[in-house]
């Protein structure tokens, strides 16, 4: 999506490669499933690419190593796809595109709320980490819901949303040390 030399990314080659990988018996079933789900996601991106307006944006790759957000002592990792560059009042501006892959949420209002929150987190990230490329502005901070095929712009009035996130993170930070890890937990190390 971030290749400025083409009007539409070459999704078909990537989709075919992922579909072939999903049938490759030499790799684990988990990797086959990952490839199948990735192919499905790319098919959705391809189908909605022009409709969403992604093709009209100046999308720039992010560094491979990205800092995480720290909100009131809670580390937040975002699924950022790229930077979004543009202009604001005649000056360079920057934002970030968060990619949402959840396809199981049935409630449209819940999906919309999640997208608005993700776009707000994109604005926080752009403000804290991308300011060297221009002023971080809400209109360039987006959440792309792959399976719904929609792009949500960060609301311009987000003070209450950010205050709610900060209060929630503060509560998590206060209570986290007392949480007992379940015996059957198999996720990443908890520190």
mmCIF file of C-alpha atoms in Angstrom:
data_model
loop_
_atom_site.group_PDB
_atom_site.id
_atom_site.type_symbol
_atom_site.label_atom_id
_atom_site.label_comp_id
_atom_site.label_asym_id
_atom_site.label_seq_id
_atom_site.Cartn_x
_atom_site.Cartn_y
_atom_site.Cartn_z
ATOM 1 C CA UNK A 1 0.000 0.000 0.000
ATOM 2 C CA UNK A 2 2.919 2.335 0.569
ATOM 3 C CA UNK A 3 4.461 2.024 -2.922
ATOM 4 C CA UNK A 4 3.968 5.472 -4.462
ATOM 5 C CA UNK A 5 5.017 4.228 -7.919
ATOM 6 C CA UNK A 6 1.803 2.326 -8.502
ATOM 7 C CA UNK A 7 -1.815 3.381 -8.549
ATOM 8 C CA UNK A 8 -2.985 0.118 -7.003
ATOM 9 C CA UNK A 9 -0.826 -2.367 -5.105
ATOM 10 C CA UNK A 10 -0.211 -5.764 -6.698
ATOM 11 C CA UNK A 11 -2.388 -7.758 -4.348
ATOM 12 C CA UNK A 12 -2.970 -10.715 -6.672
ATOM 13 C CA UNK A 13 0.630 -11.967 -6.522
ATOM 14 C CA UNK A 14 0.671 -11.763 -2.722
ATOM 15 C CA UNK A 15 -2.750 -13.422 -2.427
ATOM 16 C CA UNK A 16 -1.695 -16.292 -4.711
ATOM 17 C CA UNK A 17 1.513 -16.815 -2.724
ATOM 18 C CA UNK A 18 -0.418 -16.887 0.555
ATOM 19 C CA UNK A 19 -3.030 -19.269 -0.845
ATOM 20 C CA UNK A 20 -0.249 -21.605 -2.019
ATOM 21 C CA UNK A 21 1.375 -21.414 1.412
ATOM 22 C CA UNK A 22 -1.938 -22.290 3.065
ATOM 23 C CA UNK A 23 -1.877 -25.589 1.132
ATOM 24 C CA UNK A 24 1.816 -26.327 1.802
ATOM 25 C CA UNK A 25 1.948 -29.580 3.778
ATOM 26 C CA UNK A 26 5.599 -28.999 4.713
ATOM 27 C CA UNK A 27 4.621 -26.259 7.171
ATOM 28 C CA UNK A 28 2.634 -26.513 10.383
ATOM 29 C CA UNK A 29 -1.168 -26.308 10.383
ATOM 30 C CA UNK A 30 -0.860 -23.067 12.394
ATOM 31 C CA UNK A 31 1.265 -21.471 9.658
ATOM 32 C CA UNK A 32 -1.126 -22.799 7.011
ATOM 33 C CA UNK A 33 -4.032 -21.195 8.866
ATOM 34 C CA UNK A 34 -2.145 -17.916 9.232
ATOM 35 C CA UNK A 35 -1.478 -17.884 5.486
ATOM 36 C CA UNK A 36 -5.129 -18.619 4.708
ATOM 37 C CA UNK A 37 -6.381 -15.831 6.986
ATOM 38 C CA UNK A 38 -3.783 -13.417 5.573
ATOM 39 C CA UNK A 39 -4.909 -14.231 2.019
ATOM 40 C CA UNK A 40 -8.517 -13.569 3.025
ATOM 41 C CA UNK A 41 -7.553 -10.231 4.595
ATOM 42 C CA UNK A 42 -5.621 -9.167 1.473
ATOM 43 C CA UNK A 43 -8.578 -10.130 -0.714
ATOM 44 C CA UNK A 44 -10.750 -7.813 1.387
ATOM 45 C CA UNK A 45 -8.192 -4.981 1.163
ATOM 46 C CA UNK A 46 -7.963 -5.447 -2.605
ATOM 47 C CA UNK A 47 -11.750 -5.424 -3.034
ATOM 48 C CA UNK A 48 -12.163 -2.204 -1.038
ATOM 49 C CA UNK A 49 -8.911 -0.399 -1.914
ATOM 50 C CA UNK A 50 -10.353 2.276 -4.200
ATOM 51 C CA UNK A 51 -13.706 2.553 -2.363
ATOM 52 C CA UNK A 52 -11.988 3.344 0.941
ATOM 53 C CA UNK A 53 -9.844 6.100 -0.549
ATOM 54 C CA UNK A 54 -6.616 4.422 0.597
ATOM 55 C CA UNK A 55 -5.241 4.758 -2.929
ATOM 56 C CA UNK A 56 -5.509 8.553 -2.723
ATOM 57 C CA UNK A 57 -3.512 8.888 0.495
ATOM 58 C CA UNK A 58 0.231 9.462 0.790
ATOM 59 C CA UNK A 59 1.051 6.305 2.756
ATOM 60 C CA UNK A 60 4.633 5.997 3.993
ATOM 61 C CA UNK A 61 6.179 2.925 5.652
ATOM 62 C CA UNK A 62 6.867 3.052 9.368
ATOM 63 C CA UNK A 63 10.211 1.895 10.752
ATOM 64 C CA UNK A 64 10.322 -1.853 11.438
ATOM 65 C CA UNK A 65 11.031 -1.153 15.097
ATOM 66 C CA UNK A 66 8.320 1.050 16.595
ATOM 67 C CA UNK A 67 7.989 2.412 20.097
ATOM 68 C CA UNK A 68 4.858 1.481 21.989
ATOM 69 C CA UNK A 69 2.567 3.941 23.691
ATOM 70 C CA UNK A 70 2.652 4.355 27.438
ATOM 71 C CA UNK A 71 -0.643 5.537 28.859
ATOM 72 C CA UNK A 72 -0.689 5.960 32.638
ATOM 73 C CA UNK A 73 1.821 3.134 33.132
ATOM 74 C CA UNK A 74 0.214 0.691 30.682
ATOM 75 C CA UNK A 75 2.146 -0.239 27.543
ATOM 76 C CA UNK A 76 -0.067 -0.181 24.444
ATOM 77 C CA UNK A 77 0.969 -1.888 21.215
ATOM 78 C CA UNK A 78 -0.838 -0.715 18.066
ATOM 79 C CA UNK A 79 -1.292 -2.553 14.783
ATOM 80 C CA UNK A 80 -0.093 0.386 12.728
ATOM 81 C CA UNK A 81 0.099 -0.106 8.991
ATOM 82 C CA UNK A 82 1.885 3.064 7.939
ATOM 83 C CA UNK A 83 2.267 6.805 8.285
ATOM 84 C CA UNK A 84 -0.181 9.069 6.482
ATOM 85 C CA UNK A 85 1.344 12.297 5.194
ATOM 86 C CA UNK A 86 -0.439 15.416 4.027
ATOM 87 C CA UNK A 87 -0.909 19.132 4.578
ATOM 88 C CA UNK A 88 -2.607 21.120 7.325
ATOM 89 C CA UNK A 89 -3.054 24.872 6.870
ATOM 90 C CA UNK A 90 -0.323 24.829 4.225
ATOM 91 C CA UNK A 91 2.232 23.031 6.404
ATOM 92 C CA UNK A 92 3.400 19.399 6.484
ATOM 93 C CA UNK A 93 1.127 17.161 8.515
ATOM 94 C CA UNK A 94 1.308 13.538 9.590
ATOM 95 C CA UNK A 95 -0.923 10.807 10.937
ATOM 96 C CA UNK A 96 -0.970 7.040 11.228
ATOM 97 C CA UNK A 97 -3.164 4.248 9.892
ATOM 98 C CA UNK A 98 -4.159 1.512 12.347
ATOM 99 C CA UNK A 99 -5.298 -1.735 10.742
ATOM 100 C CA UNK A 100 -8.108 -3.695 12.416
ATOM 101 C CA UNK A 101 -8.428 -7.382 11.517
ATOM 102 C CA UNK A 102 -11.272 -8.525 13.800
ATOM 103 C CA UNK A 103 -13.975 -10.194 11.748
ATOM 104 C CA UNK A 104 -16.004 -11.795 14.533
ATOM 105 C CA UNK A 105 -17.580 -8.633 16.000
ATOM 106 C CA UNK A 106 -21.167 -8.543 14.717
ATOM 107 C CA UNK A 107 -22.294 -5.260 16.269
ATOM 108 C CA UNK A 108 -21.810 -2.340 13.888
ATOM 109 C CA UNK A 109 -21.849 0.159 16.760
ATOM 110 C CA UNK A 110 -19.153 -1.794 18.638
ATOM 111 C CA UNK A 111 -17.007 -1.914 15.476
ATOM 112 C CA UNK A 112 -17.486 1.824 14.963
ATOM 113 C CA UNK A 113 -16.513 2.563 18.568
ATOM 114 C CA UNK A 114 -13.430 0.337 18.308
ATOM 115 C CA UNK A 115 -12.408 2.103 15.086
ATOM 116 C CA UNK A 116 -12.817 5.574 16.636
ATOM 117 C CA UNK A 117 -10.716 4.526 19.630
ATOM 118 C CA UNK A 118 -8.034 3.017 17.360
ATOM 119 C CA UNK A 119 -7.954 6.221 15.292
ATOM 120 C CA UNK A 120 -7.580 8.257 18.500
ATOM 121 C CA UNK A 121 -4.674 6.021 19.555
ATOM 122 C CA UNK A 122 -3.172 6.640 16.098
ATOM 123 C CA UNK A 123 -3.308 10.376 16.820
ATOM 124 C CA UNK A 124 -1.580 9.904 20.169
ATOM 125 C CA UNK A 125 1.112 7.806 18.441
ATOM 126 C CA UNK A 126 1.588 10.341 15.630
ATOM 127 C CA UNK A 127 1.820 13.185 18.151
ATOM 128 C CA UNK A 128 4.402 11.388 20.290
ATOM 129 C CA UNK A 129 6.491 9.662 17.616
ATOM 130 C CA UNK A 130 5.968 11.156 14.143
ATOM 131 C CA UNK A 131 6.131 14.893 14.834
ATOM 132 C CA UNK A 132 9.416 15.182 12.938
ATOM 133 C CA UNK A 133 7.419 14.738 9.708
ATOM 134 C CA UNK A 134 4.880 17.467 10.432
ATOM 135 C CA UNK A 135 2.080 18.367 12.806
ATOM 136 C CA UNK A 136 -0.006 15.368 13.870
ATOM 137 C CA UNK A 137 -3.599 16.042 12.805
ATOM 138 C CA UNK A 138 -6.799 14.083 13.451
ATOM 139 C CA UNK A 139 -7.891 13.988 9.796
ATOM 140 C CA UNK A 140 -4.759 11.937 8.930
ATOM 141 C CA UNK A 141 -5.180 9.475 11.817
ATOM 142 C CA UNK A 142 -7.234 6.573 10.595
ATOM 143 C CA UNK A 143 -8.451 3.109 11.491
ATOM 144 C CA UNK A 144 -8.962 0.690 8.612
ATOM 145 C CA UNK A 145 -11.386 -2.159 9.370
ATOM 146 C CA UNK A 146 -10.232 -4.743 6.833
ATOM 147 C CA UNK A 147 -13.187 -7.124 7.031
ATOM 148 C CA UNK A 148 -15.780 -4.371 7.018
ATOM 149 C CA UNK A 149 -13.996 -2.411 4.293
ATOM 150 C CA UNK A 150 -14.261 0.949 6.046
ATOM 151 C CA UNK A 151 -11.856 3.701 7.052
ATOM 152 C CA UNK A 152 -12.650 5.757 10.160
ATOM 153 C CA UNK A 153 -11.068 9.160 10.728
ATOM 154 C CA UNK A 154 -10.079 10.192 14.227
ATOM 155 C CA UNK A 155 -12.831 12.327 15.733
ATOM 156 C CA UNK A 156 -11.752 15.956 16.048
ATOM 157 C CA UNK A 157 -13.113 16.183 19.604
ATOM 158 C CA UNK A 158 -11.330 13.416 21.503
ATOM 159 C CA UNK A 159 -10.470 14.952 24.882
ATOM 160 C CA UNK A 160 -13.115 12.875 26.699
ATOM 161 C CA UNK A 161 -12.105 9.688 24.835
ATOM 162 C CA UNK A 162 -8.445 10.203 25.796
ATOM 163 C CA UNK A 163 -9.409 11.013 29.399
ATOM 164 C CA UNK A 164 -11.428 7.769 29.528
ATOM 165 C CA UNK A 165 -8.476 5.787 28.108
ATOM 166 C CA UNK A 166 -6.136 7.364 30.659
ATOM 167 C CA UNK A 167 -8.506 6.576 33.548
ATOM 168 C CA UNK A 168 -8.896 2.981 32.358
ATOM 169 C CA UNK A 169 -5.146 2.497 31.961
ATOM 170 C CA UNK A 170 -4.519 4.024 35.384
ATOM 171 C CA UNK A 171 -6.977 1.522 36.896
ATOM 172 C CA UNK A 172 -5.298 -1.372 35.059
ATOM 173 C CA UNK A 173 -1.850 -0.244 36.244
ATOM 174 C CA UNK A 174 -3.084 -0.100 39.837
ATOM 175 C CA UNK A 175 -4.718 -3.536 39.805
ATOM 176 C CA UNK A 176 -2.376 -5.490 37.494
ATOM 177 C CA UNK A 177 0.204 -6.431 40.148
ATOM 178 C CA UNK A 178 -2.503 -8.256 42.138
ATOM 179 C CA UNK A 179 -3.789 -10.302 39.171
ATOM 180 C CA UNK A 180 -2.865 -13.999 39.360
ATOM 181 C CA UNK A 181 -1.801 -15.544 36.061
ATOM 182 C CA UNK A 182 -4.083 -18.519 35.220
ATOM 183 C CA UNK A 183 -2.426 -21.941 35.404
ATOM 184 C CA UNK A 184 -3.275 -22.653 31.757
ATOM 185 C CA UNK A 185 -1.951 -19.304 30.427
ATOM 186 C CA UNK A 186 0.090 -19.891 27.263
ATOM 187 C CA UNK A 187 0.617 -16.336 26.000
ATOM 188 C CA UNK A 188 3.703 -14.136 25.992
ATOM 189 C CA UNK A 189 5.650 -13.615 29.213
ATOM 190 C CA UNK A 190 3.906 -11.298 31.651
ATOM 191 C CA UNK A 191 6.163 -8.803 33.368
#
